[in-house]
Short mmCIF file of C-alpha atoms in Angstrom, two decimals:
data_model
loop_
_atom_site.label_atom_id
_atom_site.label_comp_id
_atom_site.label_asym_id
_atom_site.label_seq_id
_atom_site.Cartn_x
_atom_site.Cartn_y
_atom_site.Cartn_z
CA MET A 1 -0.09 0.16 -0.05
CA LYS A 2 1.63 3.24 -1.11
CA GLN A 3 0.92 6.63 1.13
CA LEU A 4 1.46 9.82 -0.19
CA PHE A 5 2.89 12.80 1.60
CA TYR A 6 -0.51 14.42 2.39
CA ASN A 7 -1.73 11.26 4.05
CA ARG A 8 -3.87 10.06 1.37
CA ILE A 9 -3.75 6.45 0.47
CA GLU A 10 -3.80 5.31 -3.27
CA ALA A 11 -7.03 3.06 -3.74
CA ASP A 12 -5.09 1.08 -6.67
CA TYR A 13 -3.17 -0.98 -3.91
CA LEU A 14 -6.30 -1.85 -1.84
CA ASP A 15 -8.68 -4.98 -2.08
CA LYS A 16 -11.86 -3.95 -3.70
CA LEU A 17 -15.05 -5.14 -4.36
CA GLU A 18 -17.11 -3.95 -7.15
CA VAL A 19 -20.84 -4.21 -7.90
CA PHE A 20 -20.12 -4.73 -11.82
CA TRP A 21 -18.04 -7.39 -10.95
CA LEU A 22 -20.85 -9.37 -9.16
CA ARG A 23 -23.11 -8.38 -12.07
CA LYS A 24 -20.44 -9.82 -14.33
CA ARG A 25 -20.13 -13.09 -12.38
CA GLY A 26 -24.00 -13.56 -12.68
CA LEU A 27 -24.41 -12.96 -8.92
CA LEU A 28 -27.10 -10.51 -9.26
CA ARG A 29 -29.23 -12.58 -11.64
CA SER A 30 -30.58 -14.90 -9.02
CA TYR A 31 -32.33 -14.25 -5.53
CA TYR A 32 -29.32 -15.83 -3.65
CA SER A 33 -25.84 -16.54 -4.48
CA SER A 34 -22.62 -16.97 -3.11
CA THR A 35 -18.97 -17.17 -3.56
CA ASP A 36 -15.34 -16.30 -2.63
CA ILE A 37 -12.84 -14.07 -3.62
CA MET A 38 -9.32 -14.17 -3.02
CA TRP A 39 -6.74 -11.46 -3.68
CA LYS A 40 -2.67 -12.25 -3.45
CA ARG A 41 -0.14 -9.24 -3.75
CA GLY A 42 3.30 -10.66 -3.07
CA ASP A 43 3.41 -12.73 -0.08
CA ASN A 44 0.17 -10.98 1.14
CA GLN A 45 -2.96 -13.43 0.79
CA SER A 46 -6.55 -12.33 1.78
CA SER A 47 -10.13 -13.59 1.07
CA ILE A 48 -13.89 -13.04 1.50
CA SER A 49 -16.78 -14.74 1.56
CA ILE A 50 -19.80 -13.19 -0.50
CA GLU A 51 -23.16 -13.83 -0.42
CA VAL A 52 -25.80 -11.98 -2.16
CA ASN A 53 -29.36 -11.79 -1.09
CA LEU A 54 -31.68 -9.95 -3.45
CA VAL A 55 -34.83 -11.06 -1.79
CA GLU A 56 -34.77 -10.60 2.18
CA ASN A 57 -37.99 -12.56 3.20
CA LEU A 58 -37.84 -15.30 0.56
CA ARG A 59 -41.18 -16.87 2.05
CA GLU A 60 -43.17 -13.48 1.33
CA TYR A 61 -41.77 -13.63 -2.38
CA LEU A 62 -42.79 -17.31 -3.06
CA LEU A 63 -46.38 -16.42 -1.75
CA GLY A 64 -46.69 -13.90 -4.51
CA GLN A 65 -46.26 -10.55 -2.29
CA GLU A 66 -44.63 -7.30 -3.63
CA VAL A 67 -40.56 -7.77 -3.11
CA PRO A 68 -38.34 -4.50 -3.34
CA LYS A 69 -35.76 -4.54 -5.50
CA ASP A 70 -33.46 -3.97 -3.00
CA GLY A 71 -31.27 -6.77 -1.52
CA PHE A 72 -27.81 -7.07 0.58
CA VAL A 73 -24.33 -8.62 0.28
CA ARG A 74 -23.30 -10.40 3.45
CA LEU A 75 -19.64 -10.02 3.65
CA ARG A 76 -17.75 -12.59 5.93
CA TYR A 77 -13.56 -12.63 6.78
CA THR A 78 -11.13 -12.59 9.29
CA THR A 79 -8.05 -10.38 9.70
CA GLU A 80 -5.59 -10.35 12.27
CA ASN A 81 -7.55 -13.15 14.15
CA GLN A 82 -10.50 -11.36 14.32
CA LYS A 83 -14.14 -12.34 12.34
CA TYR A 84 -16.22 -9.77 10.38
CA ASP A 85 -19.71 -10.53 9.51
CA TYR A 86 -22.01 -7.74 8.02
CA ARG A 87 -24.19 -6.89 5.26
CA VAL A 88 -23.79 -4.40 2.98
CA TYR A 89 -27.24 -3.27 1.32
CA LEU A 90 -27.90 -2.69 -2.22
CA ILE A 91 -29.45 0.16 -3.75
CA THR A 92 -31.19 0.26 -7.03
CA THR A 93 -31.60 2.85 -9.48
CA ASP A 94 -33.64 3.20 -12.63
CA CYS A 95 -32.07 3.11 -16.13
CA ASN A 96 -33.40 4.76 -19.14
CA TYR A 97 -33.81 1.66 -20.90
CA GLY A 98 -36.29 0.22 -18.64
CA ARG A 99 -34.49 -1.92 -16.11
CA PHE A 100 -32.35 -1.01 -13.15
CA ARG A 101 -28.60 -0.83 -11.73
CA TYR A 102 -27.54 -2.01 -8.28
CA TRP A 103 -25.22 0.10 -6.19
CA PHE A 104 -23.27 -0.39 -2.85
CA ASN A 105 -24.89 1.51 0.14
CA CYS A 106 -21.53 2.27 1.90
CA PRO A 107 -22.08 0.57 5.46
CA LEU A 108 -19.96 3.61 7.24
CA CYS A 109 -21.44 6.62 5.49
CA ALA A 110 -24.28 5.45 3.36
CA ARG A 111 -23.32 6.59 0.18
CA ARG A 112 -24.38 5.08 -2.91
CA VAL A 113 -21.17 3.75 -4.63
CA GLY A 114 -19.97 0.92 -7.20
CA VAL A 115 -16.93 0.16 -5.56
CA LEU A 116 -15.98 -0.91 -1.65
CA TYR A 117 -12.46 -0.67 -0.71
CA GLY A 118 -11.14 -2.85 1.91
CA ARG A 119 -8.90 -0.68 4.12
CA GLY A 120 -8.74 -1.30 7.78
CA ASN A 121 -11.32 -3.59 9.30
CA TYR A 122 -14.03 -3.09 6.96
CA PHE A 123 -14.99 -2.22 3.22
CA ALA A 124 -16.17 1.00 2.69
CA CYS A 125 -16.25 3.73 0.01
CA ARG A 126 -13.23 5.77 -1.33
CA HIS A 127 -14.63 9.08 0.15
CA TYR A 128 -15.18 7.62 3.35
CA ASN A 129 -11.53 6.15 3.36
CA TYR A 130 -10.05 9.57 1.79
CA LEU A 131 -8.52 7.55 -1.14
CA THR A 132 -6.65 8.51 -4.16
CA TYR A 133 -5.60 7.23 -7.56
CA GLU A 134 -2.25 6.95 -8.58
CA SER A 135 -3.55 8.37 -12.15
CA LYS A 136 -4.70 11.58 -10.27
CA ASN A 137 -1.22 12.33 -8.51
CA LEU A 138 0.62 12.17 -11.65
CA SER A 139 1.09 15.10 -14.23
CA GLY A 140 0.12 15.17 -17.89
CA TYR A 141 4.08 14.26 -18.84
CA LEU A 142 3.95 10.88 -17.13
CA LYS A 143 0.99 9.79 -18.90
CA LYS A 144 1.27 8.00 -21.95
CA ALA A 145 -2.12 7.82 -24.30
CA GLY A 146 -4.46 7.33 -21.02
CA ARG A 147 -1.69 4.76 -19.56
CA ILE A 148 0.51 5.52 -16.37
CA ILE A 149 4.09 5.19 -17.48
CA SER A 150 7.04 4.55 -15.25
CA ILE A 151 10.29 6.67 -14.62
CA LYS A 152 12.20 4.07 -16.51
CA GLU A 153 9.85 3.67 -19.38
CA LEU A 154 9.81 7.67 -19.68
CA GLU A 155 13.94 7.80 -19.62
CA ALA A 156 13.64 4.98 -22.48
CA ILE A 157 11.44 7.07 -24.68
CA LYS A 158 13.60 10.09 -23.98
CA ASN A 159 16.58 8.06 -25.15
CA GLU A 160 14.84 6.80 -28.21
CA VAL A 161 13.88 10.26 -29.43
CA LYS A 162 16.24 11.58 -31.82
CA ARG A 163 17.39 15.37 -31.24
CA GLN A 164 18.72 17.10 -34.33
#
């Protein structure tokens, strides 16, 4: 995890949970689904168990009663010998094409977000965690066609340029 001089941590180096990833894996299609995610960075390895419940009261749904579109994601993981088990509620917004889109409701500040970052003991949004991105901290000459380049790559490019 890279920390900057003004105490903002870069989100690029943290574990993250995305609504888009859940949708892409088909976890938002059925009323109940679960999976495990494992992150590995160097020697550090972490994992989290995710349960997606789109109908909190399944019995009422099966009886044909009206059920809201919103649900929750249950996160279960262990850090430093302490177990965590909590819900992150899902919010929906209507789309122009007639369906709806899911969002996370940040468990710590209640913002509607698409990505939660694991910093400290809980997953929360980048606003609550006061995070930044590496690309926002570089000036224009360090970017090449929208891609962040390293100092070594920049020096190689300078050496390739022929000066007349």
